Amino acid sequence: MSRQAWEKLEDQDEERKKPTTFQAFVYQDFLTKYCDWSATTRKGNESRLKMLCVEWGRRPLSSITSREIKTYLKRREADGLSDASQNRYLAALKAIFKAAVAYGHCTNNPASDVKMLREAQQVPEALTDSQVEALLRECNDQIRPVVTVAMDTGLRRSELFNLTWGDVDFEEEGKLTVGKSKTGEFRVVWLTDRAKSVLTDLKSRQLSKKVVDVRVFPFTDIRGSLDAAAERAGIGHVHMHQFRHTYATRLRDKGVPLDRIKELLGHKTMAMVLRYAKARPEQTREAVAALNG
């Protein structure tokens, strides 16, 4: 072997001996090899990773301590970072260091000793039946099918926009199959007559006959049109996740047992169901009135 070849190998060995920096691991290893985040989570963490690299980018990965992470979060809190946002930063750090330990880039996870903060639950109000009807009237022809199906199935935003015609079964009552839910579990959601009618009409207008793998809704953002429709309907700001709460609450209004609502929403715990399927004042009033009987 030539002298130049030896020198090149020696340089490579020296490079391997250098401790991996936080930034190098995040962008060269974690995001490209080890990360199991969804596309939505990746996008949401883009700015957080940049901020974390500003703080520790050039530091050796193994030199970062739990105390430094706590100090960093406290400093960000003093700058106005909410508890929820602090938790998102911490969750990213936990995932990064967990992968680093698992694949031998460092020996311990300093983020594992830092506890998540207790977040105040912010549950959006469910829409009333009259608000639902008013909103649907004001939706344009493009977003009305999306809003209708969201309102009548309670699908998560990602589930709704990843829905393909192969997931829709029009036989008998009609149903949707959700195979890639947030919890990773398969579930079936039955269609209302209104949702089935909307989807039947939508499919009939598809130009191609081979629509099995084609997405039902070939777009992912309706915020502008939805905001405009909600303003015209006079119901203030609404968002896609609110439709999921509305679906759950409407089911509870009709007396559907909570365990059935849990299955339809794809929740793992009853506590989560109770966050979504709120009892409206009418329900609690009727419950007490039953004692008078």
PDB file of C-alpha atoms in Angstrom:
ATOM      1  CA  MET A   1       0.000   0.000   0.000  1.00  0.00           C
ATOM      2  CA  SER A   2       1.299   3.421  -0.904  1.00  0.00           C
ATOM      3  CA  ARG A   3       2.240   6.058   1.670  1.00  0.00           C
ATOM      4  CA  GLN A   4      -0.670   8.235   0.528  1.00  0.00           C
ATOM      5  CA  ALA A   5      -3.119   5.372   1.039  1.00  0.00           C
ATOM      6  CA  TRP A   6      -1.785   4.781   4.556  1.00  0.00           C
ATOM      7  CA  GLU A   7      -2.081   8.470   5.401  1.00  0.00           C
ATOM      8  CA  LYS A   8      -5.662   8.490   4.115  1.00  0.00           C
ATOM      9  CA  LEU A   9      -6.576   5.498   6.316  1.00  0.00           C
ATOM     10  CA  GLU A  10      -4.927   7.149   9.312  1.00  0.00           C
ATOM     11  CA  ASP A  11      -6.915  10.330   8.690  1.00  0.00           C
ATOM     12  CA  GLN A  12     -10.128   8.312   8.496  1.00  0.00           C
ATOM     13  CA  ASP A  13      -9.300   6.541  11.778  1.00  0.00           C
ATOM     14  CA  GLU A  14      -8.653   9.875  13.467  1.00  0.00           C
ATOM     15  CA  GLU A  15     -11.950  11.202  12.131  1.00  0.00           C
ATOM     16  CA  ARG A  16     -13.810   8.192  13.529  1.00  0.00           C
ATOM     17  CA  LYS A  17     -12.222   8.727  16.930  1.00  0.00           C
ATOM     18  CA  LYS A  18     -13.587  12.270  17.170  1.00  0.00           C
ATOM     19  CA  PRO A  19     -16.761  12.480  19.301  1.00  0.00           C
ATOM     20  CA  THR A  20     -19.951  12.909  17.282  1.00  0.00           C
ATOM     21  CA  THR A  21     -21.407  16.391  17.618  1.00  0.00           C
ATOM     22  CA  PHE A  22     -25.069  16.938  18.397  1.00  0.00           C
ATOM     23  CA  GLN A  23     -25.769  18.551  15.015  1.00  0.00           C
ATOM     24  CA  ALA A  24     -23.896  15.890  13.047  1.00  0.00           C
ATOM     25  CA  PHE A  25     -25.829  13.123  14.738  1.00  0.00           C
ATOM     26  CA  VAL A  26     -29.206  14.823  14.267  1.00  0.00           C
ATOM     27  CA  TYR A  27     -28.831  15.507  10.538  1.00  0.00           C
ATOM     28  CA  GLN A  28     -26.463  12.764   9.386  1.00  0.00           C
ATOM     29  CA  ASP A  29     -27.708   9.857  11.467  1.00  0.00           C
ATOM     30  CA  PHE A  30     -30.939  10.414  13.389  1.00  0.00           C
ATOM     31  CA  LEU A  31     -33.114  11.977  10.661  1.00  0.00           C
ATOM     32  CA  THR A  32     -31.705   9.817   7.863  1.00  0.00           C
ATOM     33  CA  LYS A  33     -31.393   6.413   9.575  1.00  0.00           C
ATOM     34  CA  TYR A  34     -33.074   6.095  12.959  1.00  0.00           C
ATOM     35  CA  CYS A  35     -36.010   8.487  13.082  1.00  0.00           C
ATOM     36  CA  ASP A  36     -39.511   6.951  13.040  1.00  0.00           C
ATOM     37  CA  TRP A  37     -41.396  10.252  13.158  1.00  0.00           C
ATOM     38  CA  SER A  38     -44.327  10.746  10.810  1.00  0.00           C
ATOM     39  CA  ALA A  39     -44.052  13.366   8.066  1.00  0.00           C
ATOM     40  CA  THR A  40     -46.201  15.713  10.141  1.00  0.00           C
ATOM     41  CA  THR A  41     -44.004  15.316  13.232  1.00  0.00           C
ATOM     42  CA  ARG A  42     -40.846  15.821  11.170  1.00  0.00           C
ATOM     43  CA  LYS A  43     -42.185  19.060   9.768  1.00  0.00           C
ATOM     44  CA  GLY A  44     -43.324  20.234  13.198  1.00  0.00           C
ATOM     45  CA  ASN A  45     -39.859  19.572  14.625  1.00  0.00           C
ATOM     46  CA  GLU A  46     -37.862  21.326  11.887  1.00  0.00           C
ATOM     47  CA  SER A  47     -37.617  24.650  13.690  1.00  0.00           C
ATOM     48  CA  ARG A  48     -37.101  22.971  17.081  1.00  0.00           C
ATOM     49  CA  LEU A  49     -34.117  20.994  15.804  1.00  0.00           C
ATOM     50  CA  LYS A  50     -32.590  24.174  14.406  1.00  0.00           C
ATOM     51  CA  MET A  51     -32.983  25.893  17.777  1.00  0.00           C
ATOM     52  CA  LEU A  52     -31.466  22.915  19.593  1.00  0.00           C
ATOM     53  CA  CYS A  53     -28.519  22.927  17.213  1.00  0.00           C
ATOM     54  CA  VAL A  54     -27.975  26.630  17.893  1.00  0.00           C
ATOM     55  CA  GLU A  55     -27.657  25.633  21.565  1.00  0.00           C
ATOM     56  CA  TRP A  56     -25.630  22.424  21.305  1.00  0.00           C
ATOM     57  CA  GLY A  57     -24.810  21.887  17.631  1.00  0.00           C
ATOM     58  CA  ARG A  58     -21.016  21.841  17.989  1.00  0.00           C
ATOM     59  CA  ARG A  59     -20.983  20.052  21.322  1.00  0.00           C
ATOM     60  CA  PRO A  60     -20.063  16.364  21.474  1.00  0.00           C
ATOM     61  CA  LEU A  61     -23.301  14.429  21.775  1.00  0.00           C
ATOM     62  CA  SER A  62     -22.139  12.571  24.883  1.00  0.00           C
ATOM     63  CA  SER A  63     -21.185  15.765  26.748  1.00  0.00           C
ATOM     64  CA  ILE A  64     -24.749  17.130  27.098  1.00  0.00           C
ATOM     65  CA  THR A  65     -26.186  16.613  30.596  1.00  0.00           C
ATOM     66  CA  SER A  66     -29.652  16.448  32.149  1.00  0.00           C
ATOM     67  CA  ARG A  67     -28.902  19.584  34.113  1.00  0.00           C
ATOM     68  CA  GLU A  68     -28.100  21.499  30.928  1.00  0.00           C
ATOM     69  CA  ILE A  69     -31.368  20.374  29.334  1.00  0.00           C
ATOM     70  CA  LYS A  70     -33.354  21.518  32.392  1.00  0.00           C
ATOM     71  CA  THR A  71     -31.507  24.855  32.414  1.00  0.00           C
ATOM     72  CA  TYR A  72     -32.177  25.339  28.706  1.00  0.00           C
ATOM     73  CA  LEU A  73     -35.902  24.702  29.078  1.00  0.00           C
ATOM     74  CA  LYS A  74     -36.113  27.018  32.100  1.00  0.00           C
ATOM     75  CA  ARG A  75     -34.428  29.760  30.114  1.00  0.00           C
ATOM     76  CA  ARG A  76     -36.834  29.289  27.232  1.00  0.00           C
ATOM     77  CA  GLU A  77     -39.747  29.347  29.689  1.00  0.00           C
ATOM     78  CA  ALA A  78     -38.536  32.730  30.948  1.00  0.00           C
ATOM     79  CA  ASP A  79     -38.620  33.913  27.329  1.00  0.00           C
ATOM     80  CA  GLY A  80     -42.288  32.946  27.100  1.00  0.00           C
ATOM     81  CA  LEU A  81     -42.161  29.346  25.837  1.00  0.00           C
ATOM     82  CA  SER A  82     -45.357  27.566  26.938  1.00  0.00           C
ATOM     83  CA  ASP A  83     -45.444  24.287  28.862  1.00  0.00           C
ATOM     84  CA  ALA A  84     -46.737  22.501  25.765  1.00  0.00           C
ATOM     85  CA  SER A  85     -43.900  23.878  23.614  1.00  0.00           C
ATOM     86  CA  GLN A  86     -41.314  22.922  26.243  1.00  0.00           C
ATOM     87  CA  ASN A  87     -42.693  19.392  26.151  1.00  0.00           C
ATOM     88  CA  ARG A  88     -42.344  19.278  22.376  1.00  0.00           C
ATOM     89  CA  TYR A  89     -38.678  20.266  22.640  1.00  0.00           C
ATOM     90  CA  LEU A  90     -38.104  17.695  25.366  1.00  0.00           C
ATOM     91  CA  ALA A  91     -39.875  14.972  23.382  1.00  0.00           C
ATOM     92  CA  ALA A  92     -37.542  15.652  20.450  1.00  0.00           C
ATOM     93  CA  LEU A  93     -34.487  15.433  22.703  1.00  0.00           C
ATOM     94  CA  LYS A  94     -35.713  12.203  24.278  1.00  0.00           C
ATOM     95  CA  ALA A  95     -36.153  10.624  20.835  1.00  0.00           C
ATOM     96  CA  ILE A  96     -32.732  11.816  19.629  1.00  0.00           C
ATOM     97  CA  PHE A  97     -30.812  10.545  22.660  1.00  0.00           C
ATOM     98  CA  LYS A  98     -32.788   7.304  22.821  1.00  0.00           C
ATOM     99  CA  ALA A  99     -31.663   6.529  19.266  1.00  0.00           C
ATOM    100  CA  ALA A 100     -28.112   7.650  20.075  1.00  0.00           C
ATOM    101  CA  VAL A 101     -27.910   5.192  22.987  1.00  0.00           C
ATOM    102  CA  ALA A 102     -29.574   2.365  21.043  1.00  0.00           C
ATOM    103  CA  TYR A 103     -27.102   2.640  18.171  1.00  0.00           C
ATOM    104  CA  GLY A 104     -23.978   3.172  20.262  1.00  0.00           C
ATOM    105  CA  HIS A 105     -23.362   6.880  19.710  1.00  0.00           C
ATOM    106  CA  CYS A 106     -23.446   7.620  23.456  1.00  0.00           C
ATOM    107  CA  THR A 107     -23.855   5.642  26.663  1.00  0.00           C
ATOM    108  CA  ASN A 108     -26.725   7.414  28.395  1.00  0.00           C
ATOM    109  CA  ASN A 109     -29.845   9.448  27.628  1.00  0.00           C
ATOM    110  CA  PRO A 110     -29.680  12.716  29.607  1.00  0.00           C
ATOM    111  CA  ALA A 111     -33.229  13.657  28.544  1.00  0.00           C
ATOM    112  CA  SER A 112     -34.709  10.564  30.197  1.00  0.00           C
ATOM    113  CA  ASP A 113     -34.253  12.141  33.644  1.00  0.00           C
ATOM    114  CA  VAL A 114     -36.147  15.300  32.675  1.00  0.00           C
ATOM    115  CA  LYS A 115     -39.881  15.099  33.351  1.00  0.00           C
ATOM    116  CA  MET A 116     -42.564  16.383  31.031  1.00  0.00           C
ATOM    117  CA  LEU A 117     -44.609  19.307  32.324  1.00  0.00           C
ATOM    118  CA  ARG A 118     -48.297  18.901  33.053  1.00  0.00           C
ATOM    119  CA  GLU A 119     -50.191  20.633  30.254  1.00  0.00           C
ATOM    120  CA  ALA A 120     -53.527  22.336  30.662  1.00  0.00           C
ATOM    121  CA  GLN A 121     -56.101  20.501  28.570  1.00  0.00           C
ATOM    122  CA  GLN A 122     -57.388  22.656  25.756  1.00  0.00           C
ATOM    123  CA  VAL A 123     -60.397  20.961  24.225  1.00  0.00           C
ATOM    124  CA  PRO A 124     -62.201  22.847  21.472  1.00  0.00           C
ATOM    125  CA  GLU A 125     -65.939  23.279  21.782  1.00  0.00           C
ATOM    126  CA  ALA A 126     -68.023  20.911  19.690  1.00  0.00           C
ATOM    127  CA  LEU A 127     -70.263  22.547  17.103  1.00  0.00           C
ATOM    128  CA  THR A 128     -74.021  22.379  17.582  1.00  0.00           C
ATOM    129  CA  ASP A 129     -76.259  20.796  14.934  1.00  0.00           C
ATOM    130  CA  SER A 130     -77.355  24.233  13.734  1.00  0.00           C
ATOM    131  CA  GLN A 131     -73.736  25.387  13.440  1.00  0.00           C
ATOM    132  CA  VAL A 132     -72.860  22.258  11.473  1.00  0.00           C
ATOM    133  CA  GLU A 133     -75.692  22.896   9.006  1.00  0.00           C
ATOM    134  CA  ALA A 134     -74.773  26.583   8.682  1.00  0.00           C
ATOM    135  CA  LEU A 135     -71.126  25.744   8.024  1.00  0.00           C
ATOM    136  CA  LEU A 136     -71.922  23.133   5.388  1.00  0.00           C
ATOM    137  CA  ARG A 137     -74.194  25.606   3.575  1.00  0.00           C
ATOM    138  CA  GLU A 138     -71.386  28.137   3.363  1.00  0.00           C
ATOM    139  CA  CYS A 139     -68.654  25.715   2.273  1.00  0.00           C
ATOM    140  CA  ASN A 140     -67.680  25.866  -1.391  1.00  0.00           C
ATOM    141  CA  ASP A 141     -68.080  22.802  -3.621  1.00  0.00           C
ATOM    142  CA  GLN A 142     -64.454  21.734  -3.134  1.00  0.00           C
ATOM    143  CA  ILE A 143     -64.321  21.611   0.653  1.00  0.00           C
ATOM    144  CA  ARG A 144     -67.947  20.671   1.446  1.00  0.00           C
ATOM    145  CA  PRO A 145     -67.304  16.919   0.861  1.00  0.00           C
ATOM    146  CA  VAL A 146     -64.204  17.060   3.107  1.00  0.00           C
ATOM    147  CA  VAL A 147     -66.033  18.827   5.912  1.00  0.00           C
ATOM    148  CA  THR A 148     -69.054  16.522   5.636  1.00  0.00           C
ATOM    149  CA  VAL A 149     -66.985  13.330   5.815  1.00  0.00           C
ATOM    150  CA  ALA A 150     -64.851  14.735   8.648  1.00  0.00           C
ATOM    151  CA  MET A 151     -67.963  15.725  10.588  1.00  0.00           C
ATOM    152  CA  ASP A 152     -69.693  12.362  10.067  1.00  0.00           C
ATOM    153  CA  THR A 153     -66.716  10.006  10.625  1.00  0.00           C
ATOM    154  CA  GLY A 154     -64.509  11.732  13.213  1.00  0.00           C
ATOM    155  CA  LEU A 155     -61.372  10.843  11.257  1.00  0.00           C
ATOM    156  CA  ARG A 156     -58.136  12.531  12.218  1.00  0.00           C
ATOM    157  CA  ARG A 157     -56.849  15.043   9.677  1.00  0.00           C
ATOM    158  CA  SER A 158     -54.043  12.715   8.559  1.00  0.00           C
ATOM    159  CA  GLU A 159     -56.462   9.781   8.246  1.00  0.00           C
ATOM    160  CA  LEU A 160     -58.888  11.855   6.194  1.00  0.00           C
ATOM    161  CA  PHE A 161     -56.356  13.157   3.693  1.00  0.00           C
ATOM    162  CA  ASN A 162     -54.625   9.761   3.350  1.00  0.00           C
ATOM    163  CA  LEU A 163     -57.936   8.027   2.640  1.00  0.00           C
ATOM    164  CA  THR A 164     -58.013   6.196  -0.709  1.00  0.00           C
ATOM    165  CA  TRP A 165     -60.973   4.777  -2.581  1.00  0.00           C
ATOM    166  CA  GLY A 166     -59.696   1.320  -1.683  1.00  0.00           C
ATOM    167  CA  ASP A 167     -60.499   2.178   1.951  1.00  0.00           C
ATOM    168  CA  VAL A 168     -64.144   2.954   1.132  1.00  0.00           C
ATOM    169  CA  ASP A 169     -66.735   0.169   0.990  1.00  0.00           C
ATOM    170  CA  PHE A 170     -70.136   1.217  -0.377  1.00  0.00           C
ATOM    171  CA  GLU A 171     -71.822  -2.152   0.267  1.00  0.00           C
ATOM    172  CA  GLU A 172     -74.872  -2.150   2.581  1.00  0.00           C
ATOM    173  CA  GLU A 173     -74.587   0.772   5.028  1.00  0.00           C
ATOM    174  CA  GLY A 174     -71.112   1.706   3.829  1.00  0.00           C
ATOM    175  CA  LYS A 175     -67.896   1.898   5.837  1.00  0.00           C
ATOM    176  CA  LEU A 176     -64.345   3.237   5.890  1.00  0.00           C
ATOM    177  CA  THR A 177     -61.303   1.183   6.789  1.00  0.00           C
ATOM    178  CA  VAL A 178     -58.573   3.049   8.640  1.00  0.00           C
ATOM    179  CA  GLY A 179     -55.410   0.970   8.391  1.00  0.00           C
ATOM    180  CA  LYS A 180     -52.775   3.572   9.273  1.00  0.00           C
ATOM    181  CA  SER A 181     -54.125   5.382  12.291  1.00  0.00           C
ATOM    182  CA  LYS A 182     -52.126   7.501  14.745  1.00  0.00           C
ATOM    183  CA  THR A 183     -52.124   4.593  17.192  1.00  0.00           C
ATOM    184  CA  GLY A 184     -51.095   2.143  14.461  1.00  0.00           C
ATOM    185  CA  GLU A 185     -54.267   0.089  14.891  1.00  0.00           C
ATOM    186  CA  PHE A 186     -56.770  -0.999  12.262  1.00  0.00           C
ATOM    187  CA  ARG A 187     -60.381   0.134  12.709  1.00  0.00           C
ATOM    188  CA  VAL A 188     -63.673   0.362  10.831  1.00  0.00           C
ATOM    189  CA  VAL A 189     -65.874   3.469  10.796  1.00  0.00           C
ATOM    190  CA  TRP A 190     -69.432   3.129   9.527  1.00  0.00           C
ATOM    191  CA  LEU A 191     -70.799   5.825   7.225  1.00  0.00           C
ATOM    192  CA  THR A 192     -73.826   7.985   7.859  1.00  0.00           C
ATOM    193  CA  ASP A 193     -76.299   8.263   4.992  1.00  0.00           C
ATOM    194  CA  ARG A 194     -75.047  11.805   4.383  1.00  0.00           C
ATOM    195  CA  ALA A 195     -71.376  10.794   4.236  1.00  0.00           C
ATOM    196  CA  LYS A 196     -72.145   7.823   1.991  1.00  0.00           C
ATOM    197  CA  SER A 197     -74.113  10.029  -0.411  1.00  0.00           C
ATOM    198  CA  VAL A 198     -71.293  12.577  -0.587  1.00  0.00           C
ATOM    199  CA  LEU A 199     -68.643   9.926  -1.232  1.00  0.00           C
ATOM    200  CA  THR A 200     -70.785   8.154  -3.839  1.00  0.00           C
ATOM    201  CA  ASP A 201     -71.239  11.414  -5.737  1.00  0.00           C
ATOM    202  CA  LEU A 202     -67.550  12.248  -5.415  1.00  0.00           C
ATOM    203  CA  LYS A 203     -66.450   8.881  -6.771  1.00  0.00           C
ATOM    204  CA  SER A 204     -68.865   9.099  -9.705  1.00  0.00           C
ATOM    205  CA  ARG A 205     -67.078  12.255 -10.799  1.00  0.00           C
ATOM    206  CA  GLN A 206     -63.657  10.578 -10.857  1.00  0.00           C
ATOM    207  CA  LEU A 207     -62.384  10.509 -14.443  1.00  0.00           C
ATOM    208  CA  SER A 208     -60.348   7.306 -14.073  1.00  0.00           C
ATOM    209  CA  LYS A 209     -61.994   3.938 -13.486  1.00  0.00           C
ATOM    210  CA  LYS A 210     -58.918   2.681 -11.617  1.00  0.00           C
ATOM    211  CA  VAL A 211     -59.385   4.690  -8.459  1.00  0.00           C
ATOM    212  CA  VAL A 212     -58.490   2.111  -5.776  1.00  0.00           C
ATOM    213  CA  ASP A 213     -55.151   3.727  -4.851  1.00  0.00           C
ATOM    214  CA  VAL A 214     -56.260   7.267  -5.639  1.00  0.00           C
ATOM    215  CA  ARG A 215     -56.784   9.555  -2.677  1.00  0.00           C
ATOM    216  CA  VAL A 216     -60.377  10.542  -2.044  1.00  0.00           C
ATOM    217  CA  PHE A 217     -59.326  14.139  -1.331  1.00  0.00           C
ATOM    218  CA  PRO A 218     -56.316  15.071  -3.523  1.00  0.00           C
ATOM    219  CA  PHE A 219     -55.265  18.056  -1.393  1.00  0.00           C
ATOM    220  CA  THR A 220     -54.225  18.542   2.225  1.00  0.00           C
ATOM    221  CA  ASP A 221     -54.984  22.124   3.212  1.00  0.00           C
ATOM    222  CA  ILE A 222     -58.418  23.760   3.334  1.00  0.00           C
ATOM    223  CA  ARG A 223     -57.730  26.350   6.029  1.00  0.00           C
ATOM    224  CA  GLY A 224     -58.345  29.437   3.908  1.00  0.00           C
ATOM    225  CA  SER A 225     -61.632  28.220   2.448  1.00  0.00           C
ATOM    226  CA  LEU A 226     -62.751  26.825   5.814  1.00  0.00           C
ATOM    227  CA  ASP A 227     -62.061  30.099   7.632  1.00  0.00           C
ATOM    228  CA  ALA A 228     -64.024  32.009   5.011  1.00  0.00           C
ATOM    229  CA  ALA A 229     -66.983  29.600   5.232  1.00  0.00           C
ATOM    230  CA  ALA A 230     -67.019  29.762   9.033  1.00  0.00           C
ATOM    231  CA  GLU A 231     -66.995  33.555   8.929  1.00  0.00           C
ATOM    232  CA  ARG A 232     -69.915  33.624   6.506  1.00  0.00           C
ATOM    233  CA  ALA A 233     -71.773  31.134   8.742  1.00  0.00           C
ATOM    234  CA  GLY A 234     -71.220  33.440  11.718  1.00  0.00           C
ATOM    235  CA  ILE A 235     -69.661  30.779  13.966  1.00  0.00           C
ATOM    236  CA  GLY A 236     -66.140  32.169  14.385  1.00  0.00           C
ATOM    237  CA  HIS A 237     -62.898  30.284  13.827  1.00  0.00           C
ATOM    238  CA  VAL A 238     -63.135  26.528  13.260  1.00  0.00           C
ATOM    239  CA  HIS A 239     -60.487  23.932  12.473  1.00  0.00           C
ATOM    240  CA  MET A 240     -60.349  20.334  11.286  1.00  0.00           C
ATOM    241  CA  HIS A 241     -59.703  18.795  14.714  1.00  0.00           C
ATOM    242  CA  GLN A 242     -62.867  20.449  15.996  1.00  0.00           C
ATOM    243  CA  PHE A 243     -64.880  18.201  13.681  1.00  0.00           C
ATOM    244  CA  ARG A 244     -63.541  15.145  15.512  1.00  0.00           C
ATOM    245  CA  HIS A 245     -64.760  16.571  18.821  1.00  0.00           C
ATOM    246  CA  THR A 246     -68.094  17.414  17.214  1.00  0.00           C
ATOM    247  CA  TYR A 247     -68.497  13.848  15.931  1.00  0.00           C
ATOM    248  CA  ALA A 248     -67.786  12.371  19.377  1.00  0.00           C
ATOM    249  CA  THR A 249     -70.084  14.804  21.174  1.00  0.00           C
ATOM    250  CA  ARG A 250     -72.932  14.260  18.724  1.00  0.00           C
ATOM    251  CA  LEU A 251     -72.650  10.496  19.260  1.00  0.00           C
ATOM    252  CA  ARG A 252     -72.852  11.025  23.015  1.00  0.00           C
ATOM    253  CA  ASP A 253     -75.846  13.331  22.527  1.00  0.00           C
ATOM    254  CA  LYS A 254     -77.605  10.407  20.852  1.00  0.00           C
ATOM    255  CA  GLY A 255     -76.898   8.124  23.804  1.00  0.00           C
ATOM    256  CA  VAL A 256     -74.168   6.038  22.127  1.00  0.00           C
ATOM    257  CA  PRO A 257     -72.191   4.178  24.843  1.00  0.00           C
ATOM    258  CA  LEU A 258     -68.710   5.540  25.479  1.00  0.00           C
ATOM    259  CA  ASP A 259     -67.023   2.219  24.683  1.00  0.00           C
ATOM    260  CA  ARG A 260     -68.527   2.355  21.157  1.00  0.00           C
ATOM    261  CA  ILE A 261     -67.351   5.949  20.738  1.00  0.00           C
ATOM    262  CA  LYS A 262     -63.878   4.807  21.843  1.00  0.00           C
ATOM    263  CA  GLU A 263     -63.801   2.206  19.051  1.00  0.00           C
ATOM    264  CA  LEU A 264     -65.029   4.638  16.413  1.00  0.00           C
ATOM    265  CA  LEU A 265     -62.469   7.289  17.339  1.00  0.00           C
ATOM    266  CA  GLY A 266     -59.617   4.801  17.628  1.00  0.00           C
ATOM    267  CA  HIS A 267     -58.693   5.873  21.154  1.00  0.00           C
ATOM    268  CA  LYS A 268     -56.758   3.608  23.514  1.00  0.00           C
ATOM    269  CA  THR A 269     -58.085   4.972  26.800  1.00  0.00           C
ATOM    270  CA  MET A 270     -61.485   5.977  28.121  1.00  0.00           C
ATOM    271  CA  ALA A 271     -59.914   9.145  29.560  1.00  0.00           C
ATOM    272  CA  MET A 272     -59.201  10.333  26.034  1.00  0.00           C
ATOM    273  CA  VAL A 273     -62.760   9.544  24.966  1.00  0.00           C
ATOM    274  CA  LEU A 274     -64.095  11.712  27.776  1.00  0.00           C
ATOM    275  CA  ARG A 275     -61.945  14.608  26.559  1.00  0.00           C
ATOM    276  CA  TYR A 276     -63.555  14.376  23.126  1.00  0.00           C
ATOM    277  CA  ALA A 277     -67.114  13.267  23.859  1.00  0.00           C
ATOM    278  CA  LYS A 278     -68.180  16.050  26.205  1.00  0.00           C
ATOM    279  CA  ALA A 279     -71.566  15.934  27.939  1.00  0.00           C
ATOM    280  CA  ARG A 280     -73.468  19.052  26.916  1.00  0.00           C
ATOM    281  CA  PRO A 281     -75.536  20.943  29.537  1.00  0.00           C
ATOM    282  CA  GLU A 282     -78.732  19.443  28.098  1.00  0.00           C
ATOM    283  CA  GLN A 283     -77.472  15.951  28.906  1.00  0.00           C
ATOM    284  CA  THR A 284     -76.573  16.735  32.502  1.00  0.00           C
ATOM    285  CA  ARG A 285     -79.881  18.563  33.016  1.00  0.00           C
ATOM    286  CA  GLU A 286     -81.823  15.572  31.683  1.00  0.00           C
ATOM    287  CA  ALA A 287     -79.776  13.241  33.892  1.00  0.00           C
ATOM    288  CA  VAL A 288     -80.785  15.124  37.030  1.00  0.00           C
ATOM    289  CA  ALA A 289     -84.381  15.472  35.827  1.00  0.00           C
ATOM    290  CA  ALA A 290     -84.552  11.680  35.694  1.00  0.00           C
ATOM    291  CA  LEU A 291     -84.367  11.662  39.500  1.00  0.00           C
ATOM    292  CA  ASN A 292     -87.684  13.505  39.612  1.00  0.00           C
ATOM    293  CA  GLY A 293     -89.390  10.549  38.002  1.00  0.00           C
TER     294      GLY A 293
END
